[in-house]
Amino acid sequence: MARAGLTADRVVEAAADLADEVGFGNITISALARRFGVKDASLYSHVKSVQDLRTRVAVLAARDFAERINAAIAGRAGRDALTAFAHAYREFALKHPGRYAATQMEISPEVLARSPGHRSLIEAPPAMLRAYGLAEPDLTDAVRLLRSAFHGYVVIEASAGFRHSRPVRTSWERGLDALHIALENWPSSSREGIARG
Amino acid sequence: MARAGLTADRVVEAAADLADEVGFGNITISALARRFGVKDASLYSHVKSVQDLRTRVAVLAARDFAERINAAIAGRAGRDALTAFAHAYREFALKHPGRYAATQMEISPEVLARSPGHRSLIEAPPAMLRAYGLAEPDLTDAVRLLRSAFHGYVVIEASAGFRHSRPVRTSWERGLDALHIALENWPSSSREGIARG
DNA sequence: GTAAATTCCTAATATACCTAGGCAGGGTGG
DNA sequence: CCACCCTGCCTAGGTATATTAGGAATTTAC
């Protein structure tokens, strides 16, 4: 009978699409096999296990995500870069919830070493903040706050956590303004750092 | 033979403990039954399904979480309340990862109506921010930023996402300082709101 | 055009979810 | 005090998913 023409890459790509539809945590070998019209066992020629599949999806998703992020912040600095980063971040997370969740999966150092996307995603925030003139360890602290705020935002938004009437997009913009102010008035390790109220 | 003495409450409590050990997404009827030394089918006298079990755990966890949060911010205002809230938040999330994850689960309006814990958790942040004098819609925006930052932080910390050498706790304190500054210099809807650098 | 490699299959095991129906033990009415 | 019944827990069984072993068929390579 006609073969489905599976390859590891095609399987992983389809898994990523599936993740965007049903959630990263809900991708199964069975569903993927059904999608290709083959038996479950057939997929094991291409991926070792569900866990392996998830990891590969994570690597793929990180590559895609990093691509968007890097395109967004290229040639920008300061507030401009912050805004561009944030919009690219939110857009990707909302458009590709499965892939986005995949990028947040915990991965081993070995996988990290082979995933340019993940490394790129780690390097982007500090690069983006360069124009704010923060030195270590403030830079690390600031990056952590931003990562947290962005991740928290899209996670809560994606899970329908903002039930209010106020448009989420507007709150997001205001939050960015506030973060910009925090970055410009960063409480460096020495002083108390209270700006005017 | 001797009965295990199960009740819905006891089952849900044990499920919450199990969630703290293996993760909220990994609680199973089977594991819970093993823990009680009964057969899987026996649990269905007390909960309708895994989904029902999860929802009940979410309600229980929200109650516990709200208790800690409310105790922490009672009688405090402004930065003092912010700090207390943040520490209670982080501590609960790290100490009870399964319960914390449960509180973040999407729940239906009907469940929400019957979960005082959830309602309390929704009401706490705006109450805590009262002393910052933010009016709507700024208050909503500020609450969203805080919820995002806190949630993002503990999620990333719990999944070992902060690989740097800088202590997470210290970054968390600095992030709080920065958020405090953002709150005191909140960019209200009318002006551009840039504080001194 | 045959040999090797690879794709996909059947078959089988293990675990989890869930339903239907049964037995027995502890509280309740006579 | 004892028969009764409610209900906690059980056995049995049907479904889905993950995974392995080994075989057949198709593609590829020489």
XYZ file of C-alpha atoms (C1' of nucleotides) in Angstrom:
454
model
C 0.000 0.000 0.000
C 1.046 3.608 -0.488
C 3.368 4.905 2.168
C 2.708 8.053 4.089
C 6.216 9.320 3.492
C 7.076 10.073 7.075
C 10.351 11.547 8.195
C 11.393 12.685 11.634
C 11.147 16.320 10.559
C 7.696 15.925 9.102
C 6.476 14.099 12.184
C 7.819 16.780 14.501
C 6.352 19.567 12.403
C 2.956 17.882 12.440
C 3.270 17.415 16.181
C 3.921 21.127 16.575
C 0.808 21.920 14.540
C -1.141 19.470 16.642
C 0.182 21.150 19.777
C -1.059 24.509 18.546
C -4.495 22.992 18.119
C -4.926 20.844 21.207
C -2.218 22.090 23.564
C 1.377 21.013 24.006
C 0.507 18.772 26.921
C -2.069 16.931 24.863
C -0.011 15.750 21.941
C -0.118 11.977 21.732
C 1.473 9.413 19.491
C -1.969 8.051 18.697
C -3.426 11.367 17.581
C -0.382 12.036 15.468
C -0.573 8.597 13.879
C -4.256 9.124 13.111
C -3.399 12.419 11.484
C -0.956 10.668 9.170
C -3.225 7.689 8.614
C -0.675 5.225 9.957
C -0.509 2.954 12.986
C 0.915 4.183 16.283
C 3.862 1.843 16.109
C 4.960 3.327 12.802
C 5.937 6.584 14.432
C 8.494 4.864 16.590
C 10.792 4.594 13.601
C 11.064 8.361 13.669
C 10.866 9.346 17.326
C 11.956 7.346 20.340
C 9.030 8.142 22.625
C 6.447 10.790 23.406
C 9.063 12.464 25.542
C 11.478 12.519 22.648
C 8.740 13.919 20.435
C 8.014 16.694 22.919
C 11.661 17.615 23.140
C 11.981 17.791 19.360
C 8.904 19.974 19.175
C 10.477 22.225 21.790
C 13.627 22.603 19.721
C 11.622 23.346 16.583
C 9.381 25.808 18.369
C 12.325 27.616 19.949
C 13.843 28.063 16.505
C 10.625 29.559 15.133
C 10.114 31.758 18.171
C 13.698 33.035 18.159
C 13.364 33.845 14.484
C 10.394 36.140 15.128
C 11.966 37.720 18.187
C 15.256 38.400 16.475
C 13.557 39.857 13.436
C 11.540 42.125 15.702
C 14.406 43.582 17.725
C 16.967 43.806 14.925
C 18.155 47.390 14.589
C 16.121 48.656 17.531
C 17.200 49.814 20.968
C 15.752 50.995 24.267
C 12.045 51.429 24.497
C 11.687 50.748 20.804
C 13.307 47.354 21.206
C 11.268 46.609 24.321
C 8.023 47.300 22.506
C 9.000 45.320 19.439
C 10.137 42.398 21.567
C 6.964 42.424 23.587
C 4.685 42.501 20.581
C 6.539 39.739 18.801
C 6.452 37.725 22.009
C 2.750 38.127 22.612
C 1.827 37.555 19.000
C 3.766 34.322 18.761
C 2.406 33.044 22.049
C -1.196 33.725 21.090
C -0.874 32.493 17.520
C 1.108 29.375 18.377
C 0.106 28.419 21.901
C 1.367 24.868 21.543
C 4.721 25.891 20.154
C 4.997 28.621 22.762
C 4.307 26.168 25.582
C 6.921 23.897 24.062
C 9.561 26.590 24.330
C 8.840 26.819 28.059
C 9.416 23.111 28.615
C 12.329 22.225 30.817
C 15.130 20.829 28.670
C 18.385 19.147 29.550
C 21.734 20.887 29.068
C 22.556 18.422 26.266
C 19.451 19.382 24.351
C 20.113 23.043 25.047
C 23.558 22.667 23.540
C 21.984 21.407 20.306
C 19.176 23.936 20.176
C 20.243 27.243 18.640
C 16.705 28.513 19.101
C 16.828 28.112 22.850
C 20.227 29.750 23.088
C 19.040 32.607 20.947
C 15.994 33.080 23.169
C 18.235 33.242 26.217
C 20.504 35.814 24.630
C 17.850 38.105 23.206
C 16.523 39.820 26.364
C 19.855 41.066 27.729
C 20.792 42.238 24.238
C 17.515 44.057 23.936
C 18.070 45.842 27.255
C 21.568 47.033 26.369
C 20.492 50.616 25.758
C 19.112 50.921 29.274
C 22.690 50.829 30.499
C 22.174 48.280 33.241
C 25.287 46.577 34.586
C 25.368 43.184 36.245
C 23.804 42.030 38.474
C 21.031 44.522 37.733
C 20.843 43.338 34.149
C 20.139 39.768 35.230
C 17.480 40.945 37.662
C 15.833 43.081 35.006
C 15.873 40.275 32.464
C 14.229 37.982 34.978
C 11.512 40.479 35.713
C 10.794 40.939 32.027
C 10.770 37.221 31.267
C 8.420 36.684 34.169
C 6.079 39.483 33.239
C 5.859 38.447 29.590
C 5.481 34.778 30.287
C 2.974 35.344 33.032
C 0.981 37.649 30.825
C 0.575 35.378 27.867
C -0.039 32.330 30.028
C -2.819 34.052 31.906
C -4.241 35.565 28.758
C -4.177 32.245 26.918
C -5.984 30.479 29.760
C -8.708 33.115 29.706
C -7.475 34.422 33.024
C -8.300 38.078 32.403
C -12.039 38.104 32.752
C -12.431 41.849 33.042
C -13.927 44.065 30.389
C -10.758 46.123 29.916
C -9.088 45.031 26.642
C -6.101 42.852 27.335
C -4.126 44.498 24.588
C -4.455 47.901 26.245
C -3.390 46.573 29.621
C -0.428 44.973 27.951
C 0.615 48.322 26.452
C 0.280 50.035 29.818
C 2.233 47.283 31.485
C 4.994 47.854 28.969
C 5.012 51.562 29.769
C 5.313 50.702 33.435
C 8.138 48.265 32.812
C 9.923 50.876 30.737
C 9.700 53.274 33.670
C 10.993 50.587 36.005
C 13.925 49.958 33.682
C 14.789 53.641 33.444
C 14.645 53.977 37.211
C 16.140 50.630 38.040
C 16.913 50.312 41.762
C 20.605 49.571 41.492
C 22.216 47.517 44.199
C 23.489 50.549 46.129
C 20.667 53.066 46.449
C 17.012 52.771 47.399
C 16.001 54.028 43.989
C 12.675 55.715 44.599
C 11.654 57.925 41.715
C 9.240 60.786 41.967
C 5.649 59.808 42.559
C -12.372 -6.567 55.151
C -11.448 -3.288 56.824
C -12.579 -0.231 54.934
C -10.227 2.554 54.043
C -12.640 5.181 55.316
C -12.650 7.329 52.228
C -14.643 10.501 51.910
C -14.671 13.032 49.101
C -12.753 15.504 51.263
C -10.108 13.021 52.223
C -9.669 11.928 48.625
C -9.307 15.506 47.406
C -6.848 16.371 50.152
C -4.716 13.372 49.280
C -4.897 14.321 45.621
C -3.599 17.785 46.502
C -0.694 16.255 48.395
C -0.017 13.979 45.463
C -0.078 16.995 43.149
C 2.558 18.706 45.283
C 4.749 15.655 44.880
C 4.335 14.709 41.254
C 2.795 17.790 39.661
C -0.799 18.835 39.213
C -0.893 17.549 35.664
C 0.258 14.128 36.797
C -2.358 13.234 39.364
C -4.120 10.052 38.358
C -6.952 8.038 39.802
C -4.706 5.003 39.801
C -1.920 6.596 41.794
C -4.408 7.964 44.275
C -6.076 4.566 44.660
C -2.697 2.948 45.237
C -1.974 5.505 47.914
C -5.165 4.551 49.741
C -4.694 0.863 49.123
C -7.986 0.541 47.273
C -8.944 -0.233 43.700
C -9.335 2.497 41.101
C -13.047 1.932 40.784
C -13.558 2.647 44.479
C -12.667 6.293 44.048
C -15.540 6.842 41.666
C -17.917 6.770 44.599
C -16.325 10.005 45.759
C -15.349 11.872 42.597
C -16.986 11.731 39.218
C -13.851 11.694 37.072
C -10.249 12.827 36.944
C -11.509 16.147 35.689
C -13.838 16.445 38.651
C -10.971 15.540 40.954
C -8.772 18.229 39.436
C -11.466 20.834 39.832
C -11.988 19.920 43.475
C -8.263 20.124 44.098
C -8.280 23.555 42.479
C -11.013 24.750 44.830
C -9.183 23.354 47.857
C -5.868 24.833 46.767
C -7.382 28.246 46.116
C -8.789 28.242 49.635
C -5.377 27.427 51.141
C -3.578 29.932 48.940
C -6.051 32.713 49.672
C -5.684 32.026 53.372
C -1.946 32.633 53.253
C -2.242 35.650 51.008
C -4.903 37.289 53.140
C -2.986 36.629 56.326
C 0.085 38.198 54.752
C -1.501 41.442 53.561
C -3.872 41.966 56.474
C -3.166 45.339 58.067
C -0.498 46.309 55.549
C -0.530 48.886 52.789
C 1.611 50.215 49.962
C 5.060 48.796 49.541
C 4.698 46.878 52.774
C 1.644 45.057 51.420
C 3.339 44.481 48.071
C 6.315 42.840 49.725
C 4.208 40.720 52.051
C 1.973 39.624 49.208
C 4.919 38.750 47.028
C 6.660 36.703 49.688
C 3.535 34.814 50.621
C 2.909 34.182 46.941
C 6.360 32.884 46.163
C 6.549 30.794 49.297
C 3.248 29.068 48.652
C 4.080 28.429 45.020
C 7.453 26.890 45.830
C 6.249 24.907 48.824
C 3.061 23.647 47.183
C 3.763 23.520 43.463
C 0.901 21.163 42.772
C -1.625 23.192 44.703
C -0.297 26.377 43.151
C -0.654 24.946 39.647
C -4.172 23.895 40.576
C -5.113 27.476 41.426
C -4.046 28.491 37.924
C -6.303 25.955 36.253
C -9.083 27.388 34.141
C -12.367 26.943 35.942
C -15.926 27.454 34.841
C -18.031 30.333 36.143
C -20.213 27.850 38.050
C -17.211 26.490 39.919
C -15.926 29.993 40.491
C -19.236 30.905 42.086
C -18.776 28.078 44.577
C -15.113 28.705 45.294
C -14.546 31.406 47.909
C -10.820 30.839 47.570
C -10.795 31.785 43.920
C -12.886 34.855 44.510
C -10.640 35.904 47.351
C -7.575 35.495 45.152
C -9.165 37.723 42.537
C -9.995 40.399 45.065
C -6.691 40.469 46.924
C -4.403 42.227 44.404
C -6.556 45.318 43.818
C -7.104 45.607 47.563
C -3.388 45.366 48.140
C -2.688 48.146 45.663
C -5.205 50.545 47.165
C -2.575 52.706 48.838
C -0.877 53.410 45.516
C -3.903 55.501 44.654
C -4.481 54.093 41.188
C -7.888 54.700 39.662
C -9.488 52.529 37.004
C -8.508 51.571 34.409
C -4.944 51.965 35.667
C -5.694 49.737 38.619
C -6.744 46.876 36.378
C -3.643 47.307 34.237
C -1.409 47.354 37.291
C -3.047 44.278 38.768
C -2.532 42.431 35.497
C 1.119 43.358 35.385
C 1.638 42.170 38.940
C -0.238 38.926 38.450
C 1.803 38.283 35.330
C 5.116 39.080 36.911
C 4.463 36.937 39.982
C 3.044 34.022 38.092
C 5.744 34.141 35.466
C 8.402 34.300 38.129
C 7.372 31.302 40.132
C 6.600 29.242 37.045
C 10.014 29.881 35.602
C 11.716 29.372 38.940
C 9.874 26.119 39.577
C 10.821 24.735 36.181
C 14.477 25.513 36.854
C 14.326 28.233 34.250
C 16.774 30.601 35.951
C 20.081 28.940 35.273
C 22.279 31.859 36.193
C 24.449 32.014 39.278
C 22.670 35.064 40.704
C 20.395 33.918 43.564
C 16.788 33.875 42.467
C 15.651 35.280 45.765
C 17.780 38.396 45.325
C 16.500 38.960 41.793
C 12.976 38.569 43.112
C 13.600 41.303 45.711
C 15.031 43.614 43.078
C 12.139 42.894 40.780
C 9.806 43.892 43.578
C 11.690 47.152 44.042
C 11.342 47.801 40.342
C 7.634 47.029 40.384
C 7.180 49.327 43.331
C 8.820 52.115 41.335
C 6.591 51.330 38.387
C 3.533 51.523 40.620
C 4.574 54.838 42.132
C 5.199 56.262 38.691
C 2.341 54.575 36.951
C 1.858 55.914 33.413
C -1.728 57.037 33.719
C -3.925 57.067 30.677
C -3.400 60.776 29.939
C 0.317 61.518 30.208
C 3.420 59.831 28.844
C 4.600 59.237 32.364
C 8.360 59.143 32.118
C 10.061 59.439 35.490
C 13.555 60.745 35.997
C 16.360 58.413 34.897
C 17.873 -6.383 -11.088
C 19.164 -7.833 -6.869
C 20.701 -6.628 -2.065
C 20.306 -3.537 1.594
C 17.882 -0.248 4.062
C 13.939 1.652 5.663
C 8.969 2.251 6.091
C 5.118 0.576 7.862
C 2.567 -3.363 9.740
C 0.665 -7.038 13.159
C 0.786 -8.684 17.681
C 1.327 -8.249 22.375
C 2.056 -6.067 27.133
C 1.352 -2.485 30.531
C -1.021 1.369 32.532
C -4.859 4.650 33.038
C -9.916 5.958 32.791
C -14.367 4.636 33.513
C -19.006 1.780 33.916
C -21.936 -1.908 35.532
C -23.195 -4.735 38.857
C -22.301 -7.420 43.298
C -21.110 -8.371 48.292
C -20.755 -7.119 52.904
C -20.655 -4.192 57.132
C -22.534 -0.644 60.009
C -26.277 2.185 61.215
C -31.599 2.337 61.573
C -36.663 0.937 62.274
C -39.496 -2.419 63.998
C -32.200 -7.559 68.953
C -32.433 -8.426 64.333
C -33.750 -7.775 59.690
C -33.005 -4.287 56.367
C -30.827 -1.147 53.563
C -27.506 2.271 52.386
C -23.153 2.695 50.629
C -18.165 1.750 50.700
C -15.437 -1.077 48.281
C -14.874 -4.989 45.095
C -14.639 -7.862 40.561
C -15.070 -7.798 35.732
C -14.646 -5.671 31.623
C -14.441 -2.172 27.809
C -11.773 1.899 26.084
C -7.450 4.575 24.976
C -2.484 5.411 25.028
C 2.617 4.111 25.203
C 5.819 1.010 23.858
C 8.463 -3.236 22.121
C 9.447 -7.169 19.004
C 9.561 -8.899 14.864
C 7.797 -9.364 10.002
C 6.375 -7.776 5.289
C 6.655 -4.576 1.718
C 8.645 -0.782 -0.714
C 12.164 2.162 -1.809
C 17.050 2.960 -2.674
C 21.766 1.838 -3.984
C 24.990 -0.545 -6.516
